[in-house]
mmCIF file of C-alpha atoms and ligand atoms in Angstrom:
data_model
loop_
_atom_site.group_PDB
_atom_site.id
_atom_site.type_symbol
_atom_site.label_atom_id
_atom_site.label_comp_id
_atom_site.label_asym_id
_atom_site.label_seq_id
_atom_site.Cartn_x
_atom_site.Cartn_y
_atom_site.Cartn_z
ATOM 1 C CA MET D 1 137.116 89.348 89.974
ATOM 2 C CA SER D 2 138.773 86.296 91.394
ATOM 3 C CA ALA D 3 138.574 83.163 89.142
ATOM 4 C CA GLY D 4 135.242 81.255 89.391
ATOM 5 C CA ALA D 5 133.454 84.180 91.011
ATOM 6 C CA ALA D 6 130.020 84.877 89.796
ATOM 7 C CA PRO D 7 129.891 87.927 87.391
ATOM 8 C CA VAL D 8 128.896 91.026 89.052
ATOM 9 C CA SER D 9 127.578 93.959 87.097
ATOM 10 C CA SER D 10 129.717 96.724 88.565
ATOM 11 C CA PRO D 11 128.709 99.309 89.353
ATOM 12 C CA LEU D 12 125.072 98.345 89.959
ATOM 13 C CA LEU D 13 122.691 100.475 88.009
ATOM 14 C CA LEU D 14 119.090 101.427 88.828
ATOM 15 C CA ALA D 15 116.545 104.128 88.237
ATOM 16 C CA VAL D 16 113.094 105.565 89.085
ATOM 17 C CA LEU D 17 111.008 106.278 85.862
ATOM 18 C CA GLY D 18 108.217 108.508 86.100
ATOM 19 C CA HIS D 19 106.666 111.848 84.615
ATOM 20 C CA PRO D 20 107.304 114.249 86.044
ATOM 21 C CA VAL D 21 110.200 112.738 88.348
ATOM 22 C CA ALA D 22 112.660 115.434 88.916
ATOM 23 C CA HIS D 23 111.225 115.709 92.476
ATOM 24 C CA SER D 24 111.890 112.124 93.310
ATOM 25 C CA LEU D 25 113.707 111.537 96.693
ATOM 26 C CA SER D 26 114.436 107.918 95.538
ATOM 27 C CA PRO D 27 117.821 108.841 93.993
ATOM 28 C CA THR D 28 119.090 110.373 96.813
ATOM 29 C CA MET D 29 117.724 107.619 99.273
ATOM 30 C CA HIS D 30 118.865 104.589 97.275
ATOM 31 C CA GLU D 31 122.162 106.124 96.745
ATOM 32 C CA ALA D 32 122.815 106.591 100.397
ATOM 33 C CA ALA D 33 121.509 103.068 101.036
ATOM 34 C CA LEU D 34 123.592 101.506 98.422
ATOM 35 C CA ALA D 35 126.874 103.353 99.744
ATOM 36 C CA ALA D 36 125.959 102.037 103.471
ATOM 37 C CA ALA D 37 125.413 98.448 102.507
ATOM 38 C CA GLY D 38 129.018 98.850 100.613
ATOM 39 C CA LEU D 39 127.274 98.211 97.100
ATOM 40 C CA PRO D 40 129.034 100.228 94.527
ATOM 41 C CA GLY D 41 126.106 101.805 92.473
ATOM 42 C CA ARG D 42 124.272 104.552 90.870
ATOM 43 C CA TYR D 43 120.431 105.327 90.860
ATOM 44 C CA ILE D 44 119.092 108.046 88.543
ATOM 45 C CA ALA D 45 115.972 109.604 87.650
ATOM 46 C CA CYS D 46 114.376 109.258 84.065
ATOM 47 C CA ASP D 47 111.525 111.193 82.788
ATOM 48 C CA VAL D 48 109.439 108.874 80.838
ATOM 49 C CA GLU D 49 105.950 109.132 79.486
ATOM 50 C CA PRO D 50 103.627 105.812 79.467
ATOM 51 C CA ALA D 51 103.879 105.655 75.740
ATOM 52 C CA GLY D 52 107.796 105.521 76.145
ATOM 53 C CA LEU D 53 107.733 102.864 79.159
ATOM 54 C CA ALA D 54 108.370 99.491 76.858
ATOM 55 C CA GLU D 55 111.358 101.381 74.950
ATOM 56 C CA ALA D 56 112.766 103.030 78.037
ATOM 57 C CA LEU D 57 112.827 99.499 79.744
ATOM 58 C CA ARG D 58 114.709 97.967 76.539
ATOM 59 C CA GLY D 59 117.268 100.852 76.967
ATOM 60 C CA LEU D 60 117.634 100.013 80.675
ATOM 61 C CA ARG D 61 118.185 96.558 79.846
ATOM 62 C CA ALA D 62 120.776 97.174 77.164
ATOM 63 C CA LEU D 63 122.684 99.525 79.350
ATOM 64 C CA GLY D 64 122.731 96.801 82.118
ATOM 65 C CA PHE D 65 120.348 98.148 84.481
ATOM 66 C CA ALA D 66 119.421 95.760 87.213
ATOM 67 C CA GLY D 67 115.986 96.947 87.987
ATOM 68 C CA CYS D 68 113.888 100.325 88.464
ATOM 69 C CA ASN D 69 111.202 101.705 90.525
ATOM 70 C CA VAL D 70 108.358 103.041 88.460
ATOM 71 C CA THR D 71 105.967 105.912 89.910
ATOM 72 C CA VAL D 72 103.259 108.008 88.515
ATOM 73 C CA PRO D 73 101.735 107.584 85.658
ATOM 74 C CA LEU D 74 103.679 104.402 85.053
ATOM 75 C CA LYS D 75 102.453 102.082 87.498
ATOM 76 C CA GLU D 76 99.818 100.264 85.603
ATOM 77 C CA ALA D 77 101.563 100.317 82.512
ATOM 78 C CA ALA D 78 104.628 98.657 84.289
ATOM 79 C CA ALA D 79 102.169 96.064 85.557
ATOM 80 C CA ARG D 80 100.938 95.387 82.285
ATOM 81 C CA LEU D 81 104.356 94.886 80.438
ATOM 82 C CA ALA D 82 105.832 92.623 83.106
ATOM 83 C CA SER D 83 106.327 89.064 82.439
ATOM 84 C CA VAL D 84 106.265 87.917 85.941
ATOM 85 C CA ARG D 85 103.997 89.449 88.480
ATOM 86 C CA SER D 86 103.642 89.258 92.426
ATOM 87 C CA ALA D 87 100.130 88.093 93.637
ATOM 88 C CA GLU D 88 99.807 91.864 94.829
ATOM 89 C CA VAL D 89 100.500 93.197 91.373
ATOM 90 C CA GLU D 90 98.014 90.706 89.971
ATOM 91 C CA ARG D 91 95.284 92.082 92.565
ATOM 92 C CA THR D 92 95.955 95.687 92.181
ATOM 93 C CA GLY D 93 97.170 96.064 88.585
ATOM 94 C CA SER D 94 99.955 98.415 89.726
ATOM 95 C CA ALA D 95 103.708 97.912 89.905
ATOM 96 C CA ASN D 96 106.126 100.112 91.734
ATOM 97 C CA THR D 97 109.341 97.875 91.314
ATOM 98 C CA LEU D 98 110.845 96.252 88.347
ATOM 99 C CA ALA D 99 113.789 93.507 88.177
ATOM 100 C CA LEU D 100 115.435 93.098 84.747
ATOM 101 C CA GLU D 101 116.105 89.532 84.798
ATOM 102 C CA PRO D 102 119.204 88.358 82.993
ATOM 103 C CA ASP D 103 117.100 85.582 80.941
ATOM 104 C CA GLY D 104 115.208 88.539 79.406
ATOM 105 C CA GLY D 105 112.129 88.678 82.054
ATOM 106 C CA LEU D 106 110.695 91.505 83.607
ATOM 107 C CA ARG D 107 109.541 90.812 87.301
ATOM 108 C CA ALA D 108 107.071 93.156 88.837
ATOM 109 C CA ASP D 109 105.952 93.965 92.497
ATOM 110 C CA THR D 110 104.408 96.611 94.175
ATOM 111 C CA THR D 111 105.813 97.669 97.829
ATOM 112 C CA ASP D 112 103.501 100.698 98.559
ATOM 113 C CA GLY D 113 101.037 99.074 100.410
ATOM 114 C CA ARG D 114 103.321 96.565 102.298
ATOM 115 C CA GLY D 115 105.669 99.653 103.030
ATOM 116 C CA LEU D 116 102.887 101.226 104.790
ATOM 117 C CA LEU D 117 101.959 98.105 106.755
ATOM 118 C CA ALA D 118 105.569 97.923 107.642
ATOM 119 C CA ALA D 119 105.701 101.402 109.023
ATOM 120 C CA LEU D 120 102.501 101.050 110.790
ATOM 121 C CA ARG D 121 103.899 97.976 112.608
ATOM 122 C CA GLU D 122 107.105 99.742 113.379
ATOM 123 C CA GLU D 123 105.701 103.071 114.431
ATOM 124 C CA ALA D 124 102.455 102.147 116.169
ATOM 125 C CA GLY D 125 102.325 98.589 116.529
ATOM 126 C CA PHE D 126 99.394 98.016 114.210
ATOM 127 C CA GLU D 127 98.605 94.830 112.776
ATOM 128 C CA ALA D 128 95.756 94.808 110.055
ATOM 129 C CA VAL D 129 94.276 91.307 110.938
ATOM 130 C CA GLY D 130 90.584 91.807 112.065
ATOM 131 C CA ARG D 131 90.895 95.571 112.183
ATOM 132 C CA ARG D 132 88.656 98.110 110.320
ATOM 133 C CA VAL D 133 90.120 101.150 108.380
ATOM 134 C CA VAL D 134 89.130 104.052 106.420
ATOM 135 C CA VAL D 135 91.337 104.971 103.386
ATOM 136 C CA LEU D 136 90.699 108.405 102.180
ATOM 137 C CA GLY D 137 91.710 108.334 98.298
ATOM 138 C CA ALA D 138 91.396 105.964 95.565
ATOM 139 C CA GLY D 139 94.258 106.799 93.412
ATOM 140 C CA GLY D 140 97.654 104.798 92.882
ATOM 141 C CA ALA D 141 98.861 104.797 96.304
ATOM 142 C CA ALA D 142 95.312 104.294 97.931
ATOM 143 C CA ARG D 143 94.865 101.196 95.569
ATOM 144 C CA GLY D 144 98.151 99.444 96.818
ATOM 145 C CA ILE D 145 97.176 100.211 100.690
ATOM 146 C CA ALA D 146 93.717 98.850 100.274
ATOM 147 C CA GLY D 147 95.169 95.832 98.536
ATOM 148 C CA ALA D 148 97.679 95.205 101.236
ATOM 149 C CA LEU D 149 95.249 95.692 104.003
ATOM 150 C CA SER D 150 92.827 93.332 102.853
ATOM 151 C CA ALA D 151 95.325 90.732 102.029
ATOM 152 C CA ALA D 152 96.677 91.062 105.648
ATOM 153 C CA GLY D 153 93.369 90.141 106.941
ATOM 154 C CA ALA D 154 91.659 93.656 107.728
ATOM 155 C CA ARG D 155 88.018 93.004 108.438
ATOM 156 C CA GLU D 156 86.917 96.199 106.466
ATOM 157 C CA VAL D 157 88.565 98.729 104.238
ATOM 158 C CA ALA D 158 86.174 101.542 103.584
ATOM 159 C CA VAL D 159 87.501 103.667 100.770
ATOM 160 C CA ALA D 160 86.313 107.188 100.583
ATOM 161 C CA ASN D 161 86.947 109.090 97.279
ATOM 162 C CA ARG D 162 86.329 112.317 95.892
ATOM 163 C CA THR D 163 85.434 110.837 92.521
ATOM 164 C CA LEU D 164 82.883 108.042 93.857
ATOM 165 C CA ALA D 165 83.310 105.599 90.748
ATOM 166 C CA ARG D 166 87.024 105.327 91.594
ATOM 167 C CA ALA D 167 86.363 103.862 94.725
ATOM 168 C CA GLN D 168 83.765 101.588 93.515
ATOM 169 C CA ALA D 169 85.920 100.417 90.794
ATOM 170 C CA LEU D 170 88.822 99.708 93.748
ATOM 171 C CA ALA D 171 86.104 97.876 95.650
ATOM 172 C CA THR D 172 84.907 95.782 92.599
ATOM 173 C CA ALA D 173 88.852 94.795 91.794
ATOM 174 C CA LEU D 174 89.730 93.893 95.526
ATOM 175 C CA GLY D 175 86.454 92.214 96.768
ATOM 176 C CA ASP D 176 84.218 92.193 99.568
ATOM 177 C CA ARG D 177 85.851 93.407 102.593
ATOM 178 C CA VAL D 178 86.482 96.735 100.616
ATOM 179 C CA ARG D 179 83.671 98.968 100.665
ATOM 180 C CA PRO D 180 83.363 102.416 98.457
ATOM 181 C CA LEU D 181 82.141 105.596 100.065
ATOM 182 C CA ALA D 182 81.705 109.229 98.918
ATOM 183 C CA LEU D 183 84.202 111.700 100.536
ATOM 184 C CA GLU D 184 81.742 113.310 102.677
ATOM 185 C CA MET D 185 80.882 113.733 106.282
ATOM 186 C CA ASP D 186 77.381 112.038 106.084
ATOM 187 C CA ALA D 187 78.790 108.814 104.306
ATOM 188 C CA LEU D 188 82.269 108.774 106.363
ATOM 189 C CA ALA D 189 80.803 109.249 110.003
ATOM 190 C CA PRO D 190 79.587 105.533 110.504
ATOM 191 C CA ALA D 191 82.567 104.112 109.212
ATOM 192 C CA LEU D 192 84.866 106.559 111.254
ATOM 193 C CA ALA D 193 82.830 105.792 114.392
ATOM 194 C CA THR D 194 84.063 101.994 114.365
ATOM 195 C CA ALA D 195 87.682 102.631 112.643
ATOM 196 C CA ASP D 196 90.891 101.327 114.078
ATOM 197 C CA LEU D 197 92.921 103.269 111.581
ATOM 198 C CA LEU D 198 92.562 106.305 109.396
ATOM 199 C CA VAL D 199 94.611 106.361 106.191
ATOM 200 C CA GLN D 200 94.958 109.880 104.379
ATOM 201 C CA ALA D 201 96.114 108.795 100.845
ATOM 202 C CA THR D 202 94.901 111.538 98.669
ATOM 203 C CA THR D 203 97.262 114.398 97.332
ATOM 204 C CA VAL D 204 95.500 116.795 99.677
ATOM 205 C CA GLY D 205 97.976 118.450 102.143
ATOM 206 C CA MET D 206 101.007 118.227 99.802
ATOM 207 C CA GLY D 207 102.800 121.496 100.252
ATOM 208 C CA THR D 208 99.676 123.194 101.880
ATOM 209 C CA ASP D 209 97.897 123.097 105.141
ATOM 210 C CA ALA D 210 94.469 121.620 103.090
ATOM 211 C CA LEU D 211 92.658 119.030 104.746
ATOM 212 C CA ALA D 212 91.083 115.989 102.610
ATOM 213 C CA VAL D 213 88.217 116.063 105.352
ATOM 214 C CA PRO D 214 86.873 118.554 107.821
ATOM 215 C CA ALA D 215 88.852 118.329 111.070
ATOM 216 C CA ALA D 216 85.309 117.364 112.704
ATOM 217 C CA ALA D 217 85.896 114.069 111.007
ATOM 218 C CA LEU D 218 88.729 113.273 113.620
ATOM 219 C CA GLU D 219 86.094 113.747 116.431
ATOM 220 C CA ALA D 220 84.021 110.974 114.972
ATOM 221 C CA LEU D 221 86.896 108.448 115.371
ATOM 222 C CA PRO D 222 87.379 106.455 118.576
ATOM 223 C CA PRO D 223 90.094 108.203 120.643
ATOM 224 C CA ALA D 224 92.553 105.254 120.422
ATOM 225 C CA ALA D 225 92.355 105.102 116.425
ATOM 226 C CA ILE D 226 95.409 105.684 114.541
ATOM 227 C CA VAL D 227 95.768 108.479 112.258
ATOM 228 C CA CYS D 228 98.180 108.077 109.611
ATOM 229 C CA ASP D 229 98.634 110.626 106.600
ATOM 230 C CA ILE D 230 101.026 109.315 103.771
ATOM 231 C CA VAL D 231 101.862 112.627 102.560
ATOM 232 C CA TYR D 232 105.543 113.333 103.566
ATOM 233 C CA ALA D 233 106.186 116.791 102.159
ATOM 234 C CA PRO D 234 105.851 118.393 104.426
ATOM 235 C CA PRO D 235 106.827 115.567 106.946
ATOM 236 C CA GLU D 236 104.019 116.686 109.592
ATOM 237 C CA THR D 237 100.734 117.842 107.831
ATOM 238 C CA ALA D 238 97.872 119.699 109.192
ATOM 239 C CA LEU D 239 95.888 116.460 109.375
ATOM 240 C CA MET D 240 98.853 115.160 111.509
ATOM 241 C CA ARG D 241 98.873 118.158 113.766
ATOM 242 C CA ALA D 242 95.084 118.021 114.470
ATOM 243 C CA ALA D 243 95.194 114.444 115.097
ATOM 244 C CA ARG D 244 97.736 114.950 117.668
ATOM 245 C CA ARG D 245 95.911 117.672 119.381
ATOM 246 C CA ALA D 246 93.155 115.442 119.372
ATOM 247 C CA GLY D 247 95.080 112.668 121.324
ATOM 248 C CA HIS D 248 95.169 109.967 118.521
ATOM 249 C CA PRO D 249 98.422 108.105 117.873
ATOM 250 C CA VAL D 250 99.863 109.781 114.558
ATOM 251 C CA VAL D 251 102.003 108.048 111.880
ATOM 252 C CA GLY D 252 103.423 110.005 108.997
ATOM 253 C CA GLY D 253 104.466 109.240 105.298
ATOM 254 C CA LEU D 254 108.339 109.085 105.883
ATOM 255 C CA GLY D 255 108.001 105.492 107.298
ATOM 256 C CA MET D 256 105.976 104.235 104.270
ATOM 257 C CA LEU D 257 108.453 106.073 101.937
ATOM 258 C CA ALA D 258 111.422 104.308 103.642
ATOM 259 C CA TRP D 259 109.924 101.040 103.961
ATOM 260 C CA GLN D 260 108.595 100.864 100.345
ATOM 261 C CA ALA D 261 112.198 101.276 99.019
ATOM 262 C CA ALA D 262 113.477 98.686 101.548
ATOM 263 C CA LEU D 263 111.226 96.166 100.123
ATOM 264 C CA ALA D 264 112.117 97.078 96.736
ATOM 265 C CA TRP D 265 115.675 95.709 97.566
ATOM 266 C CA GLU D 266 113.932 92.527 97.935
ATOM 267 C CA LEU D 267 112.952 92.240 94.424
ATOM 268 C CA TRP D 268 116.732 93.288 93.371
ATOM 269 C CA PHE D 269 118.959 91.754 95.826
ATOM 270 C CA GLN D 270 116.886 89.294 97.713
ATOM 271 C CA ARG D 271 117.326 91.182 101.047
ATOM 272 C CA THR D 272 115.761 94.164 102.719
ATOM 273 C CA GLY D 273 117.271 97.466 102.237
ATOM 274 C CA PRO D 274 118.635 99.601 105.303
ATOM 275 C CA VAL D 275 115.350 101.240 106.403
ATOM 276 C CA ALA D 276 116.865 103.589 108.840
ATOM 277 C CA VAL D 277 119.575 105.051 106.097
ATOM 278 C CA LEU D 278 116.710 105.259 103.683
ATOM 279 C CA ARG D 279 114.604 107.392 105.919
ATOM 280 C CA GLU D 280 117.444 109.609 107.158
ATOM 281 C CA ALA D 281 118.530 110.194 103.649
ATOM 282 C CA ALA D 282 114.870 111.166 102.735
ATOM 283 C CA GLU D 283 114.454 113.449 106.018
ATOM 284 C CA ARG D 284 117.792 115.371 105.192
ATOM 285 C CA ALA D 285 116.764 115.851 101.515
ATOM 286 C CA LEU D 286 113.359 117.206 102.665
ATOM 287 C CA ALA D 287 115.161 119.627 105.321
ATOM 288 C CA ALA D 288 117.465 120.795 102.432
ATOM 289 C CA ARG D 289 114.621 121.295 100.234
ATOM 290 C CA THR D 290 112.583 123.508 102.650
ATOM 291 C CA ALA D 291 115.580 125.347 103.596
ATOM 292 C CA ALA D 292 116.291 126.118 99.770
ATOM 293 C CA ALA D 293 112.622 127.159 99.708
ATOM 294 C CA GLU D 294 112.724 129.444 102.582
ATOM 295 C CA GLY D 295 115.949 131.035 101.592
ATOM 296 C CA GLY D 296 114.506 131.719 97.990
ATOM 297 C CA MET D 297 111.770 133.766 99.642
ATOM 298 C CA HIS D 298 113.915 136.474 101.450
HETATM 299 N N1 NAP V 301 104.699 107.861 101.715
HETATM 300 C C1 NAP V 301 104.934 107.364 100.761
HETATM 301 O O1 NAP V 301 105.458 106.567 100.597
HETATM 302 C C2 NAP V 301 103.825 107.484 99.416
HETATM 303 C C3 NAP V 301 104.086 106.563 98.410
HETATM 304 C C4 NAP V 301 102.999 106.935 97.357
HETATM 305 C C5 NAP V 301 102.295 108.191 97.319
HETATM 306 N N2 NAP V 301 102.545 109.096 98.376
HETATM 307 C C6 NAP V 301 101.608 110.385 98.496
HETATM 308 O O2 NAP V 301 100.406 109.740 98.243
HETATM 309 C C7 NAP V 301 99.604 110.910 97.715
HETATM 310 C C8 NAP V 301 98.672 110.312 96.512
HETATM 311 O O3 NAP V 301 99.587 109.719 95.481
HETATM 312 P P1 NAP V 301 98.980 109.007 94.409
HETATM 313 O O4 NAP V 301 100.224 108.478 93.650
HETATM 314 O O5 NAP V 301 97.946 108.129 94.920
HETATM 315 O O6 NAP V 301 97.993 110.009 93.572
HETATM 316 P P2 NAP V 301 96.860 109.986 92.477
HETATM 317 O O7 NAP V 301 97.033 108.538 91.767
HETATM 318 O O8 NAP V 301 97.089 110.917 91.815
HETATM 319 O O9 NAP V 301 95.507 109.949 93.296
HETATM 320 C C9 NAP V 301 95.177 111.001 93.830
HETATM 321 C C10 NAP V 301 93.901 111.068 95.049
HETATM 322 O O10 NAP V 301 93.969 112.303 95.691
HETATM 323 C C11 NAP V 301 92.456 112.659 95.306
HETATM 324 N N3 NAP V 301 92.409 114.068 95.319
HETATM 325 C C12 NAP V 301 93.113 114.945 94.497
HETATM 326 N N4 NAP V 301 92.653 116.142 94.898
HETATM 327 C C13 NAP V 301 91.699 115.978 95.841
HETATM 328 C C14 NAP V 301 90.858 116.936 96.347
HETATM 329 N N5 NAP V 301 91.186 118.499 96.248
HETATM 330 N N6 NAP V 301 89.964 116.587 97.414
HETATM 331 C C15 NAP V 301 90.013 115.314 97.690
HETATM 332 N N7 NAP V 301 90.605 114.350 96.990
HETATM 333 C C16 NAP V 301 91.575 114.775 96.051
HETATM 334 C C17 NAP V 301 92.229 112.079 93.877
HETATM 335 O O11 NAP V 301 90.701 111.951 94.231
HETATM 336 P P3 NAP V 301 89.944 111.782 92.581
HETATM 337 O O12 NAP V 301 89.927 110.308 92.222
HETATM 338 O O13 NAP V 301 88.619 112.328 92.839
HETATM 339 O O14 NAP V 301 90.574 112.622 91.612
HETATM 340 C C18 NAP V 301 92.867 110.583 94.131
HETATM 341 O O15 NAP V 301 92.001 109.596 94.970
HETATM 342 C C19 NAP V 301 100.552 112.013 96.995
HETATM 343 O O16 NAP V 301 100.692 113.005 97.887
HETATM 344 C C20 NAP V 301 101.782 111.110 97.188
HETATM 345 O O17 NAP V 301 102.969 112.017 97.548
HETATM 346 C C21 NAP V 301 103.273 108.829 99.511
#
């Protein structure tokens, strides 16, 4: 280091904490992005249960980590532990990105919802202002998505969930423009009939051809409505195939995955991460997993 230069922790250390976390694509994605940006660094996955999160964060700080992502089931606990929260973390009670500040502070942001909005803008030219949206699911991801949509000026966000009480709690937390619905065709049909966007944010369709709603739900949508499935494994879900067949513009989960990672860089490095690199790394890792699984079947 030249005399007078700012001290740089070298290499940069980052992590994703979750339980389970072995399946996470984040290490592969962020290490590819760090290499592409010329930042020497490592990004590792650590299995941490909610009761151990505070201690794990103290450990990361002691080891010189700059920050981390947190995933299921730690997002709410991470929001609670933070000393500085973005407005979106305050609103949704959920964080997926933490920065370990040199002064001991713990800064939290949530990038899932904004990541989806960025992907929808990039891939389908969608802007949320004044739009009506139906979100399927009321779990962690749906929470961030509904929060980002309403913050971005959506006219109505109908949240349909198998457990209605969770959709109701989400609507109570997020305010008037978020409306709870049962995940049933009778309740959904009127909301679908005026929707500009359908976001599938349940776990249904992960690794299977199952649908969270009957394919007939797509017929209730206006023909120009965008259908987005945030599930990214497989990259093309059964819902996406059905929506394409019905002529809808379709957006998959890989764009959101890449953008939520790129936006995490803003908290750590004050710049957006390289989205194309992050996405390519995720696509390559998923293709390798599929090939390995198919190889294992022979
Ligand atoms: N593309 C991305 O960047 C990205 C980011 C985050 C998450 N995701 C994906 O989003 C999905 C949801 O993740 P999450 O973190 O929100 O999960 P989560 O917090 O566990 O929530 C799961 C949601 O799925 C619903 N659900 C589960 N099984 C169902 C079934 N058989 N029928 C109907 N609904 C069902 C749950 O309904 P109940 O409340 O009734 O249980 C709940 O709304 C996952 O597939 C995840 O991989 C993608």
